[in-house]
CSV table of C-alpha atoms in Angstrom, one decimal:
chain,number,residue,atom,x,y,z
A,11,MET,CA,-8.0,27.4,18.1
A,12,ASN,CA,-6.2,24.7,16.2
A,13,ILE,CA,-6.6,22.3,19.1
A,14,ASP,CA,-10.3,22.9,19.3
A,15,ARG,CA,-10.8,22.5,15.6
A,16,ARG,CA,-8.8,19.3,15.5
A,17,ASN,CA,-10.6,17.9,18.5
A,18,LYS,CA,-13.9,18.6,16.8
A,19,LEU,CA,-12.7,17.2,13.5
A,20,ASN,CA,-11.4,14.0,15.2
A,21,SER,CA,-14.6,13.5,17.2
A,22,TYR,CA,-16.7,13.8,14.0
A,23,ILE,CA,-14.6,11.2,12.2
A,24,GLN,CA,-14.7,8.8,15.2
A,25,GLN,CA,-18.5,9.1,15.4
A,26,ARG,CA,-19.0,8.6,11.7
A,27,GLY,CA,-16.3,6.0,11.2
A,28,GLU,CA,-15.7,7.1,7.6
A,29,VAL,CA,-16.2,10.6,6.2
A,30,GLN,CA,-15.8,12.3,2.8
A,31,PHE,CA,-13.7,15.5,2.5
A,32,ARG,CA,-16.6,17.5,1.3
A,33,GLU,CA,-18.4,16.7,4.6
A,34,LEU,CA,-15.5,18.2,6.5
A,35,GLN,CA,-15.6,21.3,4.3
A,36,GLU,CA,-19.3,21.7,5.1
A,37,LEU,CA,-18.5,21.2,8.8
A,38,PHE,CA,-15.9,24.0,8.7
A,39,PRO,CA,-17.1,26.4,6.0
A,40,ASP,CA,-14.8,29.2,7.2
A,41,VAL,CA,-11.7,27.0,7.1
A,42,SER,CA,-9.6,26.5,3.9
A,43,SER,CA,-9.3,23.1,2.3
A,44,MET,CA,-5.5,23.3,2.8
A,45,THR,CA,-6.0,23.8,6.6
A,46,ILE,CA,-8.3,20.8,6.8
A,47,ARG,CA,-5.8,18.7,4.9
A,48,ARG,CA,-3.1,19.8,7.4
A,49,ASP,CA,-5.4,18.9,10.3
A,50,LEU,CA,-6.0,15.4,8.8
A,51,ALA,CA,-2.3,14.9,8.3
A,52,TYR,CA,-1.8,15.8,12.0
A,53,LEU,CA,-4.5,13.4,13.1
A,54,GLU,CA,-3.1,10.6,11.0
A,55,LYS,CA,0.4,11.2,12.4
A,56,ASN,CA,-1.1,11.1,15.8
A,57,GLY,CA,-2.6,7.7,15.1
A,58,ASP,CA,-6.3,8.7,15.3
A,59,ILE,CA,-7.3,8.3,11.6
A,60,ILE,CA,-6.1,7.1,8.3
A,61,ARG,CA,-6.5,9.3,5.2
A,62,ILE,CA,-8.2,7.6,2.2
A,63,HIS,CA,-9.0,8.8,-1.3
A,64,GLY,CA,-11.5,11.6,-0.9
A,65,GLY,CA,-11.7,11.5,2.9
A,66,ALA,CA,-10.7,9.8,6.1
A,67,LYS,CA,-11.4,6.8,8.4
A,68,SER,CA,-11.2,6.2,12.1
A,69,ILE,CA,-8.3,3.9,13.1
A,70,ASN,CA,-10.6,2.3,15.7
A,71,ILE,CA,-13.2,1.4,13.0
A,72,LEU,CA,-10.5,-0.1,10.9
A,73,GLN,CA,-9.3,-2.3,13.7
A,74,GLU,CA,-12.9,-3.4,14.6
A,75,THR,CA,-13.9,-4.2,11.1
A,76,ALA,CA,-10.9,-6.5,10.5
A,77,GLU,CA,-12.1,-8.5,13.4
A,78,GLU,CA,-15.7,-8.3,12.3
A,79,TYR,CA,-14.8,-9.9,8.9
A,80,SER,CA,-13.2,-12.9,10.6
A,81,LEU,CA,-16.3,-13.2,12.8
A,82,ARG,CA,-18.7,-12.9,9.8
A,83,SER,CA,-16.9,-15.7,8.0
A,84,THR,CA,-18.1,-18.1,10.8
A,85,GLU,CA,-21.7,-16.9,10.9
A,86,ASN,CA,-24.6,-18.2,8.9
A,87,VAL,CA,-22.4,-20.8,7.3
A,88,ARG,CA,-25.2,-23.0,6.2
A,89,ALA,CA,-27.1,-20.1,4.7
A,90,LYS,CA,-24.1,-19.1,2.7
A,91,GLU,CA,-23.7,-22.6,1.4
A,92,ILE,CA,-27.3,-22.8,0.3
A,93,ILE,CA,-27.0,-19.4,-1.6
A,94,ALA,CA,-23.7,-20.6,-3.2
A,95,GLN,CA,-25.3,-23.8,-4.5
A,96,LYS,CA,-28.2,-21.8,-6.1
A,97,ALA,CA,-25.8,-19.2,-7.5
A,98,VAL,CA,-23.3,-21.6,-9.1
A,99,LYS,CA,-25.9,-22.8,-11.5
A,100,TYR,CA,-25.6,-19.5,-13.3
A,101,ILE,CA,-21.9,-20.0,-14.0
A,102,GLU,CA,-21.3,-20.6,-17.7
A,103,THR,CA,-18.0,-21.8,-19.3
A,104,GLY,CA,-16.2,-19.1,-21.3
A,105,ARG,CA,-18.0,-16.2,-19.7
A,106,SER,CA,-16.6,-13.0,-18.2
A,107,ILE,CA,-17.7,-13.0,-14.5
A,108,PHE,CA,-17.3,-10.5,-11.8
A,109,LEU,CA,-17.3,-11.8,-8.2
A,110,ASP,CA,-17.8,-9.2,-5.4
A,111,ALA,CA,-16.0,-9.4,-2.1
A,112,GLY,CA,-17.5,-10.8,1.1
A,113,THR,CA,-18.0,-14.0,3.0
A,114,THR,CA,-21.1,-15.2,1.0
A,115,ILE,CA,-19.2,-14.7,-2.3
A,116,MET,CA,-16.3,-16.7,-0.8
A,117,SER,CA,-18.7,-19.6,-0.4
A,118,LEU,CA,-19.5,-19.4,-4.1
A,119,ALA,CA,-15.8,-19.1,-5.0
A,120,LYS,CA,-15.1,-22.4,-3.1
A,121,ILE,CA,-17.5,-24.4,-5.3
A,122,LEU,CA,-16.8,-22.6,-8.6
A,123,PRO,CA,-16.3,-25.2,-11.4
A,124,ASP,CA,-12.8,-25.8,-12.6
A,125,GLU,CA,-13.6,-24.6,-16.1
A,126,ARG,CA,-12.5,-21.9,-18.6
A,127,LEU,CA,-13.8,-18.7,-16.9
A,128,TYR,CA,-12.6,-15.1,-17.0
A,129,ILE,CA,-12.9,-14.0,-13.4
A,130,PHE,CA,-12.6,-10.5,-12.1
A,131,THR,CA,-12.9,-9.7,-8.4
A,132,THR,CA,-12.3,-7.0,-5.9
A,133,GLY,CA,-11.6,-9.6,-3.2
A,134,PRO,CA,-7.9,-10.7,-2.9
A,135,ASN,CA,-9.0,-13.6,-0.7
A,136,ILE,CA,-11.6,-14.6,-3.4
A,137,ALA,CA,-8.8,-14.6,-6.0
A,138,LEU,CA,-6.6,-16.8,-3.9
A,139,GLU,CA,-9.4,-19.3,-3.4
A,140,ILE,CA,-10.1,-19.5,-7.2
A,141,ILE,CA,-6.4,-19.7,-8.2
A,142,LYS,CA,-6.3,-23.1,-6.5
A,143,LYS,CA,-8.2,-24.3,-9.6
A,144,ASN,CA,-6.4,-24.9,-12.9
A,145,SER,CA,-8.7,-23.5,-15.6
A,146,PRO,CA,-10.2,-20.1,-14.6
A,147,SER,CA,-8.3,-16.9,-15.5
A,148,VAL,CA,-8.2,-14.7,-12.4
A,149,ASN,CA,-7.9,-10.9,-12.4
A,150,ILE,CA,-7.7,-8.8,-9.2
A,151,ILE,CA,-9.1,-5.2,-9.6
A,152,GLY,CA,-6.6,-2.8,-8.1
A,153,GLY,CA,-7.1,0.0,-5.6
A,154,HIS,CA,-7.6,0.7,-1.9
A,155,LEU,CA,-8.1,-2.3,0.4
A,156,THR,CA,-11.0,-2.0,2.8
A,157,ARG,CA,-10.5,-4.2,5.9
A,158,SER,CA,-14.2,-4.6,6.7
A,159,ASN,CA,-14.8,-7.1,3.9
A,160,ILE,CA,-11.3,-7.5,2.4
A,161,SER,CA,-12.5,-5.5,-0.6
A,162,ILE,CA,-10.7,-3.3,-3.1
A,163,SER,CA,-12.2,0.0,-4.3
A,164,GLY,CA,-11.2,3.6,-5.2
A,165,MET,CA,-10.3,5.6,-8.3
A,166,GLY,CA,-7.9,2.9,-9.6
A,167,SER,CA,-10.6,0.3,-9.6
A,168,LEU,CA,-13.1,2.6,-11.2
A,169,GLU,CA,-10.7,3.2,-14.1
A,170,PHE,CA,-10.0,-0.5,-14.5
A,171,ILE,CA,-13.7,-1.3,-14.7
A,172,LYS,CA,-14.0,1.1,-17.7
A,173,HIS,CA,-11.9,-1.2,-19.8
A,174,ILE,CA,-13.5,-4.6,-19.2
A,175,ASN,CA,-16.7,-6.4,-20.3
A,176,ILE,CA,-18.7,-8.3,-17.7
A,177,ASP,CA,-21.3,-10.9,-18.7
A,178,ILE,CA,-22.5,-11.8,-15.2
A,179,ALA,CA,-21.8,-9.9,-11.9
A,180,PHE,CA,-22.4,-11.6,-8.6
A,181,MET,CA,-22.9,-8.9,-6.1
A,182,GLY,CA,-23.0,-9.0,-2.3
A,183,THR,CA,-24.6,-6.5,0.1
A,184,LEU,CA,-24.3,-5.6,3.8
A,185,GLY,CA,-27.9,-4.6,4.0
A,186,PHE,CA,-31.2,-4.3,2.2
A,187,SER,CA,-34.6,-2.7,2.6
A,188,LEU,CA,-37.3,-1.6,0.2
A,189,GLU,CA,-36.8,2.0,1.3
A,190,ALA,CA,-33.0,2.2,1.0
A,191,GLY,CA,-32.3,-0.6,-1.4
A,192,PHE,CA,-29.0,-2.5,-1.3
A,193,THR,CA,-26.5,-0.7,0.9
A,194,SER,CA,-22.7,-0.5,1.6
A,195,GLY,CA,-20.7,0.8,4.5
A,196,SER,CA,-18.1,2.5,2.3
A,197,PHE,CA,-18.6,5.5,-0.1
A,198,ASN,CA,-15.8,4.3,-2.5
A,199,GLU,CA,-17.1,0.7,-2.5
A,200,CYS,CA,-20.6,2.1,-3.3
A,201,ASN,CA,-19.2,3.9,-6.3
A,202,LEU,CA,-17.4,0.8,-7.6
A,203,LYS,CA,-20.5,-1.4,-7.1
A,204,GLN,CA,-22.6,1.1,-9.1
A,205,ALA,CA,-20.0,1.1,-11.9
A,206,ILE,CA,-19.9,-2.7,-12.1
A,207,ILE,CA,-23.7,-3.0,-12.2
A,208,GLN,CA,-23.8,-0.6,-15.1
A,209,LYS,CA,-21.2,-2.6,-17.0
A,210,ALA,CA,-22.7,-6.1,-16.4
A,211,GLN,CA,-25.1,-7.7,-18.8
A,212,LYS,CA,-26.7,-9.6,-15.9
A,213,VAL,CA,-26.6,-8.7,-12.2
A,214,ILE,CA,-27.2,-11.4,-9.6
A,215,MET,CA,-27.5,-10.2,-6.0
A,216,ILE,CA,-26.9,-12.7,-3.3
A,217,MET,CA,-27.8,-12.1,0.3
A,218,ASP,CA,-28.9,-14.2,3.3
A,219,LYS,CA,-32.1,-13.3,5.0
A,220,SER,CA,-30.3,-11.6,8.0
A,221,LYS,CA,-29.5,-8.7,5.7
A,222,ILE,CA,-33.2,-7.7,5.3
A,223,ASN,CA,-34.1,-4.4,6.9
A,224,LYS,CA,-30.5,-3.5,7.7
A,225,ASN,CA,-29.4,-0.2,6.3
A,226,MET,CA,-25.8,0.9,5.8
A,227,PRO,CA,-25.0,4.5,4.9
A,228,TYR,CA,-24.6,4.2,1.1
A,229,THR,CA,-27.1,2.8,-1.4
A,230,PHE,CA,-25.5,1.3,-4.5
A,231,ALA,CA,-28.5,-0.4,-6.1
A,232,THR,CA,-32.3,-1.0,-5.9
A,233,LEU,CA,-34.4,-3.9,-7.2
A,234,LYS,CA,-34.7,-2.2,-10.6
A,235,ASP,CA,-30.9,-2.4,-11.0
A,236,ILE,CA,-30.7,-6.2,-10.7
A,237,ASP,CA,-31.9,-9.3,-12.6
A,238,ILE,CA,-31.8,-12.1,-10.1
A,239,LEU,CA,-32.0,-12.1,-6.3
A,240,ILE,CA,-30.8,-15.2,-4.4
A,241,SER,CA,-31.3,-15.8,-0.7
A,242,ASP,CA,-31.2,-18.8,1.6
A,243,GLU,CA,-34.9,-18.7,2.6
A,244,LYS,CA,-38.2,-17.5,1.3
A,245,LEU,CA,-38.3,-13.7,1.4
A,246,PRO,CA,-41.2,-11.7,2.9
A,247,ASP,CA,-44.2,-11.3,0.6
A,248,GLN,CA,-43.7,-7.5,0.4
A,249,ILE,CA,-40.2,-8.0,-1.0
A,250,LEU,CA,-41.4,-10.7,-3.4
A,251,GLN,CA,-44.1,-8.4,-4.7
A,252,ALA,CA,-41.6,-5.6,-5.2
A,253,ALA,CA,-39.2,-7.9,-7.0
A,254,ASN,CA,-42.0,-9.1,-9.3
A,255,SER,CA,-42.9,-5.5,-10.1
A,256,ASN,CA,-39.3,-4.9,-11.1
A,257,ASN,CA,-39.1,-8.1,-13.2
A,258,VAL,CA,-36.5,-9.6,-10.7
A,259,GLN,CA,-36.3,-13.3,-10.5
A,260,VAL,CA,-36.1,-14.5,-6.9
A,261,TYR,CA,-34.6,-17.8,-5.8
C-alpha cells in the first residue's frame, strides 16, 4: 500500500513539476498529513524530489530549469537590450528600487547608472552585477533559491518585504495573456511578486514580445496592477486597448 501511494505521489509531482502540500492532501483525502510528509521525506531521500516550503519539486525539473536559464540568457538578446534602454530612463537618483530576477532584468542591471540608488533584488546574479558599480547600495532579499531564473522567494523574503519601502519596482514575467495576466512558474515566487507590487509606488513591467500568449501556472498581476508596460516591439492592438483602459502607459 505504501509503495502504491508513494508511486502515485511521485508520478503526480513529476507530471506537475512543482506542487503545494494542500494539493497532495486533496489527492489523498484519507491519508494523514504526517503520512504524506513521511512519503515526501522518503521520495527526497530516494532522489526523486526536493521538499520546498509548502510543497515539493521534481528533481528532474530542477535540473532542466537550471539549464534553461543559461539558454534563455542567450536568447532574444537584442530585444532585452532594447527593453533595458527604455527602462533605464525611469531610474532616478536617490530612489528605493526593486529589481526582479530574470535575464531581461539582468540587461537593465548591466546599464544601471553608477549613482546613489537603494537597490533591492531577489536575483543574486543581479546583485553581483550591480555591485561592480561604486555608488548603488545593494540588498539581496533572502529566502529559497529557485534555479529556473536564479530567483529568491519564500516566507523569509515575504517577511523582509514587509519592512522596506519601494519607490519603483521593475518586474519581469514568464508569460502574459489578457485572460491570465502576468504569470509565473512558481507558487512562492508568485506570492512574493504580489507582495512587491502592493508595496511599490510605481510598477514597471518589462517583457519581450515572445512572452505574449504564454501562460504559466500562477498569475501574480494583471494590467490593472501595473503603471507602465515596456516591450521591445509594438504590442498587438487588443493589448494596447486593454492597457489604455487600465491607464497603463506602454512603451
